[in-house]
C-alpha positions as protocol buffer text, in pm:
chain_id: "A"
residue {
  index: 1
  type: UNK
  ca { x: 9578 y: 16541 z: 9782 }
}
residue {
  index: 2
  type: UNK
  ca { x: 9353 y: 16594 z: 9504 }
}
residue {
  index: 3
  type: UNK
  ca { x: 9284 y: 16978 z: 9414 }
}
residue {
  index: 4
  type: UNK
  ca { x: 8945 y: 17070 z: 9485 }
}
residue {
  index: 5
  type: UNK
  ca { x: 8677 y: 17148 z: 9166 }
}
residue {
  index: 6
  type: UNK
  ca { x: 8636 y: 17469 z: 9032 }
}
residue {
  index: 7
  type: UNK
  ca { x: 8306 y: 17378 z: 8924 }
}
residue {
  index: 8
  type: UNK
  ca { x: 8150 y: 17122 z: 8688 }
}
residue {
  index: 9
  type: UNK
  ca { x: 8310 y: 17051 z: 8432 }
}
residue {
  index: 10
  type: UNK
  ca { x: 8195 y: 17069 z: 8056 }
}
residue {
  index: 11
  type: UNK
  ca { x: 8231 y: 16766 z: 7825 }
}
residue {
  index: 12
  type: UNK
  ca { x: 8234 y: 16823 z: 7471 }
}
residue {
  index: 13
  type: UNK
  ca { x: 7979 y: 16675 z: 7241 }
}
residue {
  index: 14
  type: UNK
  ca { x: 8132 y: 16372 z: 7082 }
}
residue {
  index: 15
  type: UNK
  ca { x: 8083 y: 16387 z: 6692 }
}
residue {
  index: 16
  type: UNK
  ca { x: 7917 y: 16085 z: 6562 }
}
residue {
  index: 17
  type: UNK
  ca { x: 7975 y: 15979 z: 6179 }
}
residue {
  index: 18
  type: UNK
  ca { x: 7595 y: 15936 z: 5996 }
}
residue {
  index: 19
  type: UNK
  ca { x: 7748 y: 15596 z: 5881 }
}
residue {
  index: 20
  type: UNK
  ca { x: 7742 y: 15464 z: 6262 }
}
residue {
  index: 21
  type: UNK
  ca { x: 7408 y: 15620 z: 6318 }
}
residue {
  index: 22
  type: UNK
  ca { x: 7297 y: 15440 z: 6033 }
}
residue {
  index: 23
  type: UNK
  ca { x: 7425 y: 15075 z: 6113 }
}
residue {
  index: 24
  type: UNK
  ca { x: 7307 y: 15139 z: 6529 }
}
residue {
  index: 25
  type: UNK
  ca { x: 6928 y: 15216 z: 6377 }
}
residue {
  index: 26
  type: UNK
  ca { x: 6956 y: 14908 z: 6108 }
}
residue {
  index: 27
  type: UNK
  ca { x: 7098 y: 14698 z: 6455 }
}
residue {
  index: 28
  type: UNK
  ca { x: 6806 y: 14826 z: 6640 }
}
residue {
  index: 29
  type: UNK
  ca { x: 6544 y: 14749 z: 6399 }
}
residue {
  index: 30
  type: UNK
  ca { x: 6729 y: 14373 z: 6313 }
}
residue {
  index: 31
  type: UNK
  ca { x: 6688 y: 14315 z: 6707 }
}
residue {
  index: 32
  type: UNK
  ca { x: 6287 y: 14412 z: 6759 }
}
residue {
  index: 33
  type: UNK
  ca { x: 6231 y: 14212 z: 6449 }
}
residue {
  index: 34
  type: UNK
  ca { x: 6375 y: 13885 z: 6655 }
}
residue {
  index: 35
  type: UNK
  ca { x: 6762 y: 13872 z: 6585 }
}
residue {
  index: 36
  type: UNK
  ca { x: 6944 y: 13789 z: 6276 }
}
residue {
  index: 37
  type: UNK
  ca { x: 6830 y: 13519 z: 5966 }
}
residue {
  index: 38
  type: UNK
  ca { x: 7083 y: 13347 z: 5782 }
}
residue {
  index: 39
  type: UNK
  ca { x: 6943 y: 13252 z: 5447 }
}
residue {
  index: 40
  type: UNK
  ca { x: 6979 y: 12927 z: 5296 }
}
residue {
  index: 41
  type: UNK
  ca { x: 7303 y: 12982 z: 5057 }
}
residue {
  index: 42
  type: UNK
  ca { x: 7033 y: 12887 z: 4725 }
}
residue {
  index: 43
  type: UNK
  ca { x: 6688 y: 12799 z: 4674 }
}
residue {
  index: 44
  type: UNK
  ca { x: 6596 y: 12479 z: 4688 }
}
residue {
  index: 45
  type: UNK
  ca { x: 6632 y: 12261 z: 4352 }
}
residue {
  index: 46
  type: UNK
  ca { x: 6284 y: 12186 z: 4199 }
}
residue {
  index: 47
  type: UNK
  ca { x: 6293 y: 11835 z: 4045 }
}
residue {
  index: 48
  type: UNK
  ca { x: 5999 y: 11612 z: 3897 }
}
residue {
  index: 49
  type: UNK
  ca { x: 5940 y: 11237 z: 3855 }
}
residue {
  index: 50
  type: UNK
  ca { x: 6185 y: 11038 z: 3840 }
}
residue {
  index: 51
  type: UNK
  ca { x: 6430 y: 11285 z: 4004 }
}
residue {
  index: 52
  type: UNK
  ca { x: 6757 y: 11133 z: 4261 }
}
residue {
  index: 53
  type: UNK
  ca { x: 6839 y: 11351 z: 4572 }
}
residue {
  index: 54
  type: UNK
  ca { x: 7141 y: 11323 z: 4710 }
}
residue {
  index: 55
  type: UNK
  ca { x: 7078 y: 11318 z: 5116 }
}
residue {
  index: 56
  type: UNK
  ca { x: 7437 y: 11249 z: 5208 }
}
residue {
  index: 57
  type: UNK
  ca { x: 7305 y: 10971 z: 5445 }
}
residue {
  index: 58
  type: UNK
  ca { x: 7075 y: 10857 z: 5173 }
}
residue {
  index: 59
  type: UNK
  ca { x: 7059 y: 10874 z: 4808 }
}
residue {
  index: 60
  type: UNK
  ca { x: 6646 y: 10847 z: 4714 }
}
residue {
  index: 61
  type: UNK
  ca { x: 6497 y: 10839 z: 4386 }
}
residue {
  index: 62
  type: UNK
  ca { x: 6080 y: 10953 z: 4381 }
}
residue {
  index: 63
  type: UNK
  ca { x: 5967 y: 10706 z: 4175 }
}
residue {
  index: 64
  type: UNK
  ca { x: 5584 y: 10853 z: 4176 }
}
residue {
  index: 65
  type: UNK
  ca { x: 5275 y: 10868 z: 4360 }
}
residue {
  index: 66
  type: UNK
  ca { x: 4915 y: 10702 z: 4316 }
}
residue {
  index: 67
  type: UNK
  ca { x: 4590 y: 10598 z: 4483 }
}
residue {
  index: 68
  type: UNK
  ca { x: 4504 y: 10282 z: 4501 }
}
residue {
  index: 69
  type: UNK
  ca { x: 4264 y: 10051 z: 4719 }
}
residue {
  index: 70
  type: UNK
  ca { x: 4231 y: 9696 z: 4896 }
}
residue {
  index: 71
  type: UNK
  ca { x: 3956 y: 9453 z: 4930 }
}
residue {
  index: 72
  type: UNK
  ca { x: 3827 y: 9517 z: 5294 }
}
residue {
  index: 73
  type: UNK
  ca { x: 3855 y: 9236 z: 5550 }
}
residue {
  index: 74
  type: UNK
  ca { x: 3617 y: 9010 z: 5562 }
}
residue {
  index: 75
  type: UNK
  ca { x: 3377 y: 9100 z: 5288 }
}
residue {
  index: 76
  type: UNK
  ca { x: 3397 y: 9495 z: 5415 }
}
residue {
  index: 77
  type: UNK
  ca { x: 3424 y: 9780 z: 5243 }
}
residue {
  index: 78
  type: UNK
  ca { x: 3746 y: 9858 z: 5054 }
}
residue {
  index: 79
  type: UNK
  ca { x: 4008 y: 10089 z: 5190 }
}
residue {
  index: 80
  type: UNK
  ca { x: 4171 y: 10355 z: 5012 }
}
residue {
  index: 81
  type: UNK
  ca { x: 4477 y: 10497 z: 5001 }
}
residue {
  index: 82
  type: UNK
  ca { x: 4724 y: 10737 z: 4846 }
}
residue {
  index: 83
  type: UNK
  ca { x: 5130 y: 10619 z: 4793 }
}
residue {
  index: 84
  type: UNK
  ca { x: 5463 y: 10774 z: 4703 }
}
residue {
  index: 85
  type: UNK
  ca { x: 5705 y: 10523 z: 4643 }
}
residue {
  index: 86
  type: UNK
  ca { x: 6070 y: 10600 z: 4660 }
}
residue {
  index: 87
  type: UNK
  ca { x: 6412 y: 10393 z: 4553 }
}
residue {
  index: 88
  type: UNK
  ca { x: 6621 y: 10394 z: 4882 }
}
residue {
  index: 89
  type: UNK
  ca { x: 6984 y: 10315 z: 4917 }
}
residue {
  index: 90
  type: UNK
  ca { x: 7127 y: 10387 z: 5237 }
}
residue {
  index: 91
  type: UNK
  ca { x: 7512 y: 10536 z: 5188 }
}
residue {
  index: 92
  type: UNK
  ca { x: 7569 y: 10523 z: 5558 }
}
residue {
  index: 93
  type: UNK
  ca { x: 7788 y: 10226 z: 5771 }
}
residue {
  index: 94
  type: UNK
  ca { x: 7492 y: 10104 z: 5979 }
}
residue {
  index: 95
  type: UNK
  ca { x: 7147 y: 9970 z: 5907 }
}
residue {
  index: 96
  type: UNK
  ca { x: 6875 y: 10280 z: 5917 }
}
residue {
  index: 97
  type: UNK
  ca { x: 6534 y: 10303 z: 5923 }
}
residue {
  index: 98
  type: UNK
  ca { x: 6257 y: 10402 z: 5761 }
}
residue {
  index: 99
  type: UNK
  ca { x: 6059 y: 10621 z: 6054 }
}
residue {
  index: 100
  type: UNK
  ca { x: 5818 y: 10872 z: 6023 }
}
residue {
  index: 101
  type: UNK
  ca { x: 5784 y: 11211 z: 5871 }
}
residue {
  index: 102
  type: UNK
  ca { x: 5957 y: 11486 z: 5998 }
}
residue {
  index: 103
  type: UNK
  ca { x: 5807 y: 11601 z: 6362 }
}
residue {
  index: 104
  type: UNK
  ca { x: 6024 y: 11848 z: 6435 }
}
residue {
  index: 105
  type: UNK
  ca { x: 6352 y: 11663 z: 6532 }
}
residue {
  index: 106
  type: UNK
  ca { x: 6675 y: 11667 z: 6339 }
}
residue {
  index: 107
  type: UNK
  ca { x: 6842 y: 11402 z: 6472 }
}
residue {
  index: 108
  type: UNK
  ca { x: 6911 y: 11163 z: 6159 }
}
residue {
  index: 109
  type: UNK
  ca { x: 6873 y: 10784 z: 6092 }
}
residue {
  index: 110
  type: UNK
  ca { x: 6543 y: 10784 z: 5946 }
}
residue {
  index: 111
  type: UNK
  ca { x: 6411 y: 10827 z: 5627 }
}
residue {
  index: 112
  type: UNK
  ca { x: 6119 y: 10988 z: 5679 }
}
residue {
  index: 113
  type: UNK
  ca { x: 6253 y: 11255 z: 5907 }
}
residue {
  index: 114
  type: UNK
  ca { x: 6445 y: 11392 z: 5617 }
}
residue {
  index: 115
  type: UNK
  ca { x: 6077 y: 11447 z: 5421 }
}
residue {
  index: 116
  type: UNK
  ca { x: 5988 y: 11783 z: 5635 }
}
residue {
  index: 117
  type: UNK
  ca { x: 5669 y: 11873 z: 5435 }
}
residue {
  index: 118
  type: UNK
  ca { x: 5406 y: 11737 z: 5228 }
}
residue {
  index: 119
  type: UNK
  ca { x: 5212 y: 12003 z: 5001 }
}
residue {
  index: 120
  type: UNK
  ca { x: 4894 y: 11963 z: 5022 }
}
residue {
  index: 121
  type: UNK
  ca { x: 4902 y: 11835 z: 5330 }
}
residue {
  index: 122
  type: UNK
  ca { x: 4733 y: 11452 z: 5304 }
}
residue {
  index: 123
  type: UNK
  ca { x: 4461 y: 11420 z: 5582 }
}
residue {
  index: 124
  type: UNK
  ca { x: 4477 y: 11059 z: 5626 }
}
residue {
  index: 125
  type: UNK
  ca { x: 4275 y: 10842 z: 5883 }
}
residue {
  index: 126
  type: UNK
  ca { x: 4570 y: 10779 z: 6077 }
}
residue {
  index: 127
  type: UNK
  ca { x: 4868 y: 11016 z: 5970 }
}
residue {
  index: 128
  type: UNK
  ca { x: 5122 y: 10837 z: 5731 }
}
residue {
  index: 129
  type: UNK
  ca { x: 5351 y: 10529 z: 5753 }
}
residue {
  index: 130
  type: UNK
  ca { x: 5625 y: 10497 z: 5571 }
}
residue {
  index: 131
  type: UNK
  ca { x: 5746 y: 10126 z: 5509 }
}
residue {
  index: 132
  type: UNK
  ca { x: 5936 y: 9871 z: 5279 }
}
residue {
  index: 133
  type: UNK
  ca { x: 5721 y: 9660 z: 5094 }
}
residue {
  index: 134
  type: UNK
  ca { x: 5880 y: 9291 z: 5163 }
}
residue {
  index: 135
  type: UNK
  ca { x: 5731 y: 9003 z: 5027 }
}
residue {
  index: 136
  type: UNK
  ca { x: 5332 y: 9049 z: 5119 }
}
residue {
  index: 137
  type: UNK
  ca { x: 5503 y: 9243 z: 5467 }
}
residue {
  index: 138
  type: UNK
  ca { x: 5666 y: 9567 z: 5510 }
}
residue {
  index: 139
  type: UNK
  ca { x: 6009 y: 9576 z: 5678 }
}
residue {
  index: 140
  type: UNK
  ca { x: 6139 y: 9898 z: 5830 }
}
residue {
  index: 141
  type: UNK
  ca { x: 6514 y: 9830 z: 5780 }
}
residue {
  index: 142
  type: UNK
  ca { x: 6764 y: 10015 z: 5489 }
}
residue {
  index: 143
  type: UNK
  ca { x: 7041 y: 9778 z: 5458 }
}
residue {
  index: 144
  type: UNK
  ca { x: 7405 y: 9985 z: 5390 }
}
residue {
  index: 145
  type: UNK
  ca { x: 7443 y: 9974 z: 5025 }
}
residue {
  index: 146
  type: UNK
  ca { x: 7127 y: 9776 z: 4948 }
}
residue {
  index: 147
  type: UNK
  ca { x: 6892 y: 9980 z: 4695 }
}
residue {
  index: 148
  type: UNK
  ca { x: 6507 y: 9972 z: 4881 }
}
residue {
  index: 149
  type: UNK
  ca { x: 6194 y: 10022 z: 4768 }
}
residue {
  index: 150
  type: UNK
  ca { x: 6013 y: 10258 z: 5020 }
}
residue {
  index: 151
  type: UNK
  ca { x: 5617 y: 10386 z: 5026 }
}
residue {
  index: 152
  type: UNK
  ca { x: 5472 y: 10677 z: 5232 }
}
residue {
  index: 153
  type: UNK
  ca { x: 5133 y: 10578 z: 5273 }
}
residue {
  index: 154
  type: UNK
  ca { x: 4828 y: 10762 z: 5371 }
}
residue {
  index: 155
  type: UNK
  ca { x: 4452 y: 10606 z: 5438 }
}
residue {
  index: 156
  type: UNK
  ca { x: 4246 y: 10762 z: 5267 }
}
residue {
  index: 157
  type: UNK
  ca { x: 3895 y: 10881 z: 5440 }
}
residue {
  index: 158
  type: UNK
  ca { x: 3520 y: 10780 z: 5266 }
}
residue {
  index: 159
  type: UNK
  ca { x: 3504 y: 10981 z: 4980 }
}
residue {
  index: 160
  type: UNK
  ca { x: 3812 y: 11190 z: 5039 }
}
residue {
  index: 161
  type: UNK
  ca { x: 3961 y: 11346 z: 4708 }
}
residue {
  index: 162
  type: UNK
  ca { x: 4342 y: 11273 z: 4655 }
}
residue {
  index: 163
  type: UNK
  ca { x: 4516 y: 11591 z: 4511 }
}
residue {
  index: 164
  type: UNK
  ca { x: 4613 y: 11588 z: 4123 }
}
residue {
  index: 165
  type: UNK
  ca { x: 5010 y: 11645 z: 4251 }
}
residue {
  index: 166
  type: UNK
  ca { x: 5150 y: 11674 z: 4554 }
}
residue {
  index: 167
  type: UNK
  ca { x: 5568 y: 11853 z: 4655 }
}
residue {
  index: 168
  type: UNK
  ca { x: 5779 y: 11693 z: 4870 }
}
residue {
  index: 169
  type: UNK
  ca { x: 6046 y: 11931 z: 5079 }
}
residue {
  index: 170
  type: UNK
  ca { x: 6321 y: 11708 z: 5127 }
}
residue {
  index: 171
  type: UNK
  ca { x: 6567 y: 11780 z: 5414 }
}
residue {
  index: 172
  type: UNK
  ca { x: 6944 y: 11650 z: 5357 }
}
residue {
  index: 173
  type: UNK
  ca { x: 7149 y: 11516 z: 5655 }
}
residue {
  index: 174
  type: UNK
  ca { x: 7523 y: 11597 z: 5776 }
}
residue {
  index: 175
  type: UNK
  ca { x: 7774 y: 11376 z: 5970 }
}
residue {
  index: 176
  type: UNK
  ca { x: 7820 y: 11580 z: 6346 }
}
residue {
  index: 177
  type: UNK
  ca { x: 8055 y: 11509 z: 6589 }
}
residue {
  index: 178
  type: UNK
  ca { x: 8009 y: 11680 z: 6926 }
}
residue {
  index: 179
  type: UNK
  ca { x: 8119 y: 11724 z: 7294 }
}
residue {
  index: 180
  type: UNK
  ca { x: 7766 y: 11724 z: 7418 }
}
residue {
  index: 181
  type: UNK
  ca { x: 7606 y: 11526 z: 7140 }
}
residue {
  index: 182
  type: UNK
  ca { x: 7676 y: 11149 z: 6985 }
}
residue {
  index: 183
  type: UNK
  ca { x: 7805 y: 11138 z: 6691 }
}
residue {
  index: 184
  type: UNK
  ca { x: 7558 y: 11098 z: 6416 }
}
residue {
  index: 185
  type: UNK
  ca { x: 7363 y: 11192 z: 6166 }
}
residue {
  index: 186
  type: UNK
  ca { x: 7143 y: 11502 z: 6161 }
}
residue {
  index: 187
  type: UNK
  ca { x: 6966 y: 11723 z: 5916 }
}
residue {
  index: 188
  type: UNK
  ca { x: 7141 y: 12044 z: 5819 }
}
residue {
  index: 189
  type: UNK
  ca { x: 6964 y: 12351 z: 5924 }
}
residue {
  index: 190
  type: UNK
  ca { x: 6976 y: 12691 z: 5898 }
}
residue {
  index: 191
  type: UNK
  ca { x: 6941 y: 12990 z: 6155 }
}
residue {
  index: 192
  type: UNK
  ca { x: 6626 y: 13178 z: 6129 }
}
residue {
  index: 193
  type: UNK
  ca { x: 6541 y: 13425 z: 6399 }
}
residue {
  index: 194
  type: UNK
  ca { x: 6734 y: 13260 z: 6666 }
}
residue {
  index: 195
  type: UNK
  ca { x: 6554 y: 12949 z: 6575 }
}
residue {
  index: 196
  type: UNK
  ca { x: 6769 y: 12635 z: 6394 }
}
residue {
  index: 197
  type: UNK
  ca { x: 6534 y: 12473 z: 6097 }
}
residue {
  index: 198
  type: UNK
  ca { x: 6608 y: 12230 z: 5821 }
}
residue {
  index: 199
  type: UNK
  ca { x: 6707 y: 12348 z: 5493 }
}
residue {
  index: 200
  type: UNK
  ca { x: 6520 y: 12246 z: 5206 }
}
residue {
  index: 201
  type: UNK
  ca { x: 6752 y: 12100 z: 4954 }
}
residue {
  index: 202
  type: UNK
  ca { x: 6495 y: 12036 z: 4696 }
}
residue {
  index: 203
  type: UNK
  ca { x: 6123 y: 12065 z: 4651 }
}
residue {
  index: 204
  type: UNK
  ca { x: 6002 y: 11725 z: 4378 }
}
residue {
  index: 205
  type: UNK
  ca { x: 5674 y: 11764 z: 4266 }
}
residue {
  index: 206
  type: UNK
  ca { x: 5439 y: 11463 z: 4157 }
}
residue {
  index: 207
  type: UNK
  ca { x: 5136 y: 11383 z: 3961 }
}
residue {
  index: 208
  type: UNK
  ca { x: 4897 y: 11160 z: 4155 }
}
residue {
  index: 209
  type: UNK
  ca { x: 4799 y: 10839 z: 3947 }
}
residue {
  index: 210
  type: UNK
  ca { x: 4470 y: 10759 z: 3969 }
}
residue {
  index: 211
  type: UNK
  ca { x: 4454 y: 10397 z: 4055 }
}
residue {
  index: 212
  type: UNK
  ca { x: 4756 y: 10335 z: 4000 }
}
residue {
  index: 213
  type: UNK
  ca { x: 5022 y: 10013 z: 4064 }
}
residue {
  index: 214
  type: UNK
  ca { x: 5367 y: 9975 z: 4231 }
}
residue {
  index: 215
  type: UNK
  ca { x: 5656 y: 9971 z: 3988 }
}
């Protein structure tokens, strides 16, 4: 049988190092601010004209950016529009495309889903395509191996200023093999607040020719 109480019994304060208190009140105010941020392991390289990133999927060259404009149709008014053109090769096994700008997906094979941001954002009249020029067409196939010239292409509205330079925040994809996902290629991202993003590998900044021509 188990001996009956004397009465409650005291327990002694348990001593607490200031080091512990410390870390518990940094853990508290780490979790009210949303959780934990890993940061990117360096900035983002800042490149120019004529720079090459290295995408792993892709390897892309920014050529440069310009406005330029087309007759209208049938005796209308010309259009207008502003261009980056890029140099393309696709590194991977199987044909990609060339997409559209990054919407918030990281799944890979496109081109333009690696291009996450646009600075200052280009209000165009219908958002911006992003094609291979092909022989008075536009194609939106990268060949494996097969060096491509690519343009992101805004409209431009009546009287709409282009900027004097514009930066590009270029994403860069991995190779991922998964039990729930197919393999394939998707942009490497980085935890902030709970919340996966893409890393910005490098931020290329361009001057805007003013009527300018394709290289």
């Amino acid at each position: 049988m188990t001996p009956p109480s004397e009465g409650p019994t005291r327990r002694r304060p348990i001593a607490v190092p200031l080091v512990a208190l410390v870390t518990a009140a940094g853990l508290g105010v780490t979790a009210a601010l949303g959780g934990f941020a890993t940061a990117p392991d360096k900035p983002p390289k800042r490149l120019g004209q004529g720079s090459t990133v290295d995408q792993e999927q892709f390897t892309t060259t920014f050529v440069g950016s310009r406005t330029l404009s087309e007759p209208g149709l049938f005796g209308g008014p010309a259009k207008r529009f502003l261009e980056i053109e890029l140099r393309v090769v696709n590194k991977g096994d199987e044909t990609a495309i060339t997409g559209l700008l990054y919407e918030g997906t990281l799944a890979g094979g496109s081109l333009g889903t690696s291009l996450l941001k646009i600075t200052p954002a280009i209000k165009g009249k219908y958002g911006a395509s992003v094609f291979s020029p092909t022989g008075g067409g536009e194609s939106t196939q990268l060949h494996p191996a097969l060096p491509t010239s690519v343009v992101v292409r805004y409209e431009l509205e009546d009287r709409q200023r282009a900027p004097k330079q514009l930066t590009i925040d270029v994403g860069k994809y991995e190779w991922r093999e998964g039990i729930t996902l197919a393999p394939g290629w998707f942009l490497v991202t980085e935890n902030d607040a709970g919340k996966e993003k893409p890393v910005v590998t490098a931020q290329v900044t361009l001057p805007v020719v003013p009527k300018g021509t394709r290289s």
